[in-house]
Structure formats: structure tokens, C-alpha cells
Amino acid sequence: MFKTFTERPIALIGDDGKKVARQLYPWPPETLLQLLWDMLRARLVDERLVTLLRQGKTSFYAQSSGMEATQVALAHAIRIGHDWVWPYYRDQGLVLTMGLSLPRFLAQLLGTKLDYSKGRQMPHHFSAPELRLVSISSSIASEVPPATGTAMAQKYLGTDEITVCTFGDGATSEGDWHAGLNMAAVQQAPVLFVCENNQWAVSAGLRTQTAAPNLAIKAQGYGMPGYYVDGQDVLACLAVLSEAAEQVRREGNPVLVECLSYRYGTHSSADDDSSYRSPAEVASWKARDPIQRFQRFLERQGLLPSEEERRAFAAQVQSELEAAAKEAEAGGSPAPEELFDDVYSDLPDHLAVQRALLLSER
Amino acid sequence: MKLNLCQALGRAMREELARDGQVVVLGEDVGRRGGVFLITEGLQEEFGARRVIDTPLSEASIVGAAVGMAVRGLRPIAEIQFADYIYPGIDQIFSQVAKIRYRSGGQFCAPLVIRAPSGGGVRGGHHHSQSPEAIFAHTPGLKVVMPSTPADGLGLLKAAVRCDDPVVFFEPKRLYRASKEEVPDGEHLVELGRAALRREGSDLSLIGYGGMMPELIKAAEALGGQGVSAEVLDLRSLVPWDREAVLASAAKTGRVLLASEAPRIANFMGEVAYVVQEELFDQLLAPVLQVAGFDTPYPYAQEKEYFPGANRVLKAAARLLAY
């Protein structure tokens, strides 16, 4: 069992890839390699998508590079398709590792017919009913009280599911974040709250969000366990998140895990970070890159795939992306009049009138 | 059996809790206390604390938890103690409740009911008297309902619980214990989106909802004494609202008076007025008039003067008839 409320983030391997913890690693080589492939895939997709943006095919992109260890580990720590997930908008690594197909993923960014949300949402609002990955609202922290409600329902229905709720560091300043965590603790709702602390909410750094030494410590105020983890250490993330998920499942109570990470890119394609952080800061975090670090670890274990294998993997992801982009675009855009569907379960008179108006404009 | 509005609403929840194991009630003080208006009295005793849930004092938690429950398959009825306190839960209502079906392309939805007592009548000053229904009517994805009689309270609330869309259900607290009426004994459902004709007439149409209805009926009776035949229509649902019934009445009388207790600017009845003039411009005998609350916060000491009661309705009716 890991210690709650540690002063320093829990880490299992150092930046040099050496073990820093006494715990043994219970994972077989296949799992370790899968973690690497999943992180590499998330990084490659993230980098290639910037190209999609430059080509003008999508209007907006928010990179998650730098946050792969946290997001990939979380997907490995839960029961995919069984547990429910209320994610946030920068969770590419999570949704891809959970199994959201690349065509569906791209269709969401492009707003084409293949998009589950029928082109209703701007890019970065992924969902998948078969993965129990709930549709995202842009409103920061607004997923937190609903995640608590889903967990309350899971408990009410007597399931062994848990609910996972992710958010960034900025979310922890919102009233709804407090409301959701407090309610979860009082109602003993099985939620795993995961703070993906990338230290920047647009231009507001962590010290603008909180005077607390870290974010995990806030759990104490709600009467729930809090774990502070090195979010650049995929093994620490996997170990703590797995243990926390099973603790939530077993005890039926919420847990907060903070993964201290970093976003390499700007907040979004509409942002310029030169006014609020230095290139030196970004460089210092890139030097602690979660993928490089894990590769160093694997190398020490004699498990690191050869450069050739890794290059072949990158080429494969690239060709998958190209095929997926074609598939995502193939069906075209949703019909204009579909904008009136799903406002309600039925089509009330006033919407029927407006739909007719739109059709008459053709 | 004769019931007042409080008792009818309580009966609606009791029946729905008994009918469907997925129905739960949650809110501040709804359990042991039975709600500050005692509408949920006895429900926790009967159905247990698992199904009638006392929550922390947090509207965001109450509404937010209801959304998450509904997404996972429950049918929650969330109580907000006063409509005036719905605002801390408003991001949940606007960003989650109203949009989840739409934003997910119909993959996820949140059928739930948010009950909130609204309007004046309990000498509560501006934080216990407001009528914020227009804000919710202005938000696509929500259905908005407001009963004015015990039988409608029963039938509309039961229909709201069974509705596959989220329903914001305002309860005119001034009518909670105002009168008792005979309520059908068996299963009683009132379809959402349908107005009720309270009184037939031919000279003018008095159209309102919620706490204004007894005032309109009082005014119609007084007009009857003067030989004027006033029709009284109760909207009951604001979204969707019954265009057909309103336009039929307006076409018949040619004179329309729209009444609501909410402030005048951007009052929901402005939308009704717009549609009436758009559809029936050449059949109207007079401009459409509105009686509404003043554009001030709801005052404490001058509560009576603020409320657009039967006298203000009668003055407006006289103007309408003078055209």
C-alpha cells in the first residue's frame, strides 16, 4: 500500500531509469512493453495531429504531449468498458489507450458523420458509449459532480463498477470540483478522481490556482485518501492508480490521485505560451520526458525494443492515421437539419417550425 | 380524495417511487425532515435512505449527482429548496443537464426532474420569492413545467418523472396550501406541453401559469359580473408550450392578456406575445398586453404591491376592452 499525503510525489523509477523504490514491479514484460507502445502511440498521434490542424482540416487542437504516462497508466488501471469514465478535454492518451478507434477519434476532431457526437462539439470532446466514456463538457470541473452521481447510481444498483473522473489543475479551483468531491465522500460513492496536474491552466500556473503545497492534500479536507504521484513515471502512475482503483472498488469510497505532469505544447492551437512561461522551463520538463525515462528503465531491464522496431511502430501508426483520416472524412458532414435532433427525445413544435425554416433556405 | 398542491406532489413522488425502482429523490432536508415545505414527508420512512437521499447543502452537488445518476440509468428527482437557490447548480443545469443528449449525439441522456418552489407569497423577500423560469425556458434541452392545481401537480410531476428529457419543475409556493381539490384516485398523468382551459369565454383571453392562475380566475369572475366573458387558459408547460391552444383562444377572442409573476423584461410571456402577433396579426382587436412583476428584485415589505394580482389584471383587461 502506498502512503497517502506524501510531501514528495511517489516515484518508482528515477529520471535515469533506475529503480528508486523498494517495491517490486509485478507486471510481466508484455504489460511493460504495452505501456511503452501506448505512450508512443499517444505521442505520435498528438504530433501528427498538429499537421491536421496546419492543413486546415480541423479548427482547434490541444496537445497532450508530456502527459502520456498519467493518461496511459490510467487506462491500464481500470476495467475498460465496465467502469464509467467522465474525462476532460485533454485526455487523448486516455481515450486512445482505452480503445477509441482512430477513425472515431479523428471524426470527432473533424466533426464528420462518423463522429459519435454527430459533429455537435468542437474538437477534443471525445466519447464512446461502448467504452462507457461519457461525452465531455467544456465547462471546467462540470464533470465532477456528475461523476459522483454515476458512482452513487453504481452503488445503488449494486454493481462492482467504479467511476473515474479526470480533470486538470485549474479545475480544482472551481466550486463544482469542491461540491463533487465533498458529495462523493459524504455519500461514499466509488469514484476515482484523477487530477492530471500539468501545472498550467492556459496562462495560470499552479501558484495562481492554489496556496496548498500540492493538490492531493485537498482530499484530506473531504475525508478521503489522497495520493501525490510523479506523473512522468508511468510505473508509479500505474501502481498507484491500480491500487487506488481497486481500493475504490473494494471499499466503495472515493480516492483522489494527483499526477504531477507537464504539458509541452501551448494550451491549445489558439494559445501562445511565450508570454507566461520560459523556454527553459519547458526544456527542463522535456528533459524529464516520461517516454524517454521509461525507455531508459526498459533498457536497464533488457526489454527495450530496438530502434528499428520503434521506427517500424511509428511508421505503422502513421499509416493507421492516414487510413483513419480517410475513413473519418469518407462519410462527409452531418446533414444541416440534423442540428435539430437530440435536443430532446422528441421534436417539439417550435423546433419543427425552425427545422422547416432551415430546410426552406435550401 | 381532496388534496392540496403539497399533498398532491408528495403523492406523485410516492407513486413513482413505488412504481419504478430506478426513481430516487435527493436534496437538502428531503429525508428526515420531509423537506422544508413537508412535500417529501414520510417518503424516506417508506422507501429508505437509499432512495430518499439527504444531501450536503450544495445545489451543484444535487443537480450534478442527479445528472450522473440519470446517465447510469436512474430516474432522479432533485429538489432545490427554493428556486432562488438554484443558481449554484446552474452550470450543472446549463452545461450538463441541458446538453448531454445533444452534445453526445444521443449516446448519453439525463432524464431527471429538478423541482423548485418559485414565486412569492411566503413573505420571503427576494431570496425566497423569485420566478426564474424564463432563464430555463431560454436554454435548449430543458423542458419547463409549472402546475397551478393539485390535480395538475400530481399528473404533471408523474409525467415529468417518466419523460425521457430533463424537466425543470417549478412549483408556485403561494399555492402549496391555498386550496384543496378533488384529485383522481387512480393513475393520473397530465401530458407535458398541453395547456388547460380553466374557463371558457368569448371577449378576451387571460393566459397565465402557476401562481397567477387564481388571480386570473378571480379577475374573470369579476369581469363576468360586468357582463364581460373572459376565457382563462393555464399554460402548465412553458417548454414546450401549447401554441395551438393559445392561438385558438386568441383567434376566438381577439384580445389577449398574458400574465406572469416574473419580471417584465425578457419575461417568458414576451415569447407568447410574439407568436400571437406573428400568427394572428389581422385577427387581433387590440395589442397583446402583459401583466408581470416589476423589474426590481422581489421586495419584502411591499410584496403585496409587487405581485401582479387580480386588480392589476382587471386594469389591464379594461385597457384591452377599450380598444
PDB file of C-alpha atoms in Angstrom, chain B residues 12-13 16-17 19-20 22-24 74-77 111-113 115 155-165 167 169 189 192:
ATOM      1  CA  ALA B  12     -46.838  11.872  -7.178  1.00  0.00           C
ATOM      2  CA  MET B  13     -43.387  11.055  -5.812  1.00  0.00           C
ATOM      3  CA  GLU B  16     -43.415   6.968  -8.823  1.00  0.00           C
ATOM      4  CA  LEU B  17     -41.045   5.635  -6.164  1.00  0.00           C
ATOM      5  CA  ARG B  19     -43.786   2.087  -9.453  1.00  0.00           C
ATOM      6  CA  ASP B  20     -40.151   2.235 -10.527  1.00  0.00           C
ATOM      7  CA  GLN B  22     -34.902   3.434 -10.579  1.00  0.00           C
ATOM      8  CA  VAL B  23     -36.607   6.525  -9.170  1.00  0.00           C
ATOM      9  CA  VAL B  24     -34.776   8.262  -6.339  1.00  0.00           C
ATOM     10  CA  LEU B  74     -31.666   6.039 -12.631  1.00  0.00           C
ATOM     11  CA  ARG B  75     -34.583   8.481 -12.697  1.00  0.00           C
ATOM     12  CA  PRO B  76     -33.690  11.064 -10.075  1.00  0.00           C
ATOM     13  CA  ILE B  77     -35.988  13.728  -8.725  1.00  0.00           C
ATOM     14  CA  PRO B 111     -33.869  12.027 -17.802  1.00  0.00           C
ATOM     15  CA  LEU B 112     -34.376  13.739 -14.483  1.00  0.00           C
ATOM     16  CA  VAL B 113     -36.645  16.196 -12.722  1.00  0.00           C
ATOM     17  CA  ARG B 115     -38.228  20.501  -8.532  1.00  0.00           C
ATOM     18  CA  GLY B 155     -50.279  14.439 -13.112  1.00  0.00           C
ATOM     19  CA  LEU B 156     -47.535  16.710 -14.402  1.00  0.00           C
ATOM     20  CA  LEU B 157     -44.941  15.588 -11.868  1.00  0.00           C
ATOM     21  CA  LYS B 158     -45.596  11.943 -12.632  1.00  0.00           C
ATOM     22  CA  ALA B 159     -45.358  12.650 -16.350  1.00  0.00           C
ATOM     23  CA  ALA B 160     -42.130  14.601 -15.776  1.00  0.00           C
ATOM     24  CA  VAL B 161     -40.559  11.641 -13.958  1.00  0.00           C
ATOM     25  CA  ARG B 162     -41.419   9.393 -16.895  1.00  0.00           C
ATOM     26  CA  CYS B 163     -40.274  11.908 -19.509  1.00  0.00           C
ATOM     27  CA  ASP B 164     -37.040  10.961 -21.290  1.00  0.00           C
ATOM     28  CA  ASP B 165     -35.889  14.589 -21.177  1.00  0.00           C
ATOM     29  CA  VAL B 167     -37.676  18.667 -16.740  1.00  0.00           C
ATOM     30  CA  PHE B 169     -40.475  21.682 -12.493  1.00  0.00           C
ATOM     31  CA  LEU B 189     -50.962  11.648 -15.782  1.00  0.00           C
ATOM     32  CA  LEU B 192     -46.408  17.843 -20.841  1.00  0.00           C
TER      33      LEU B 192
END
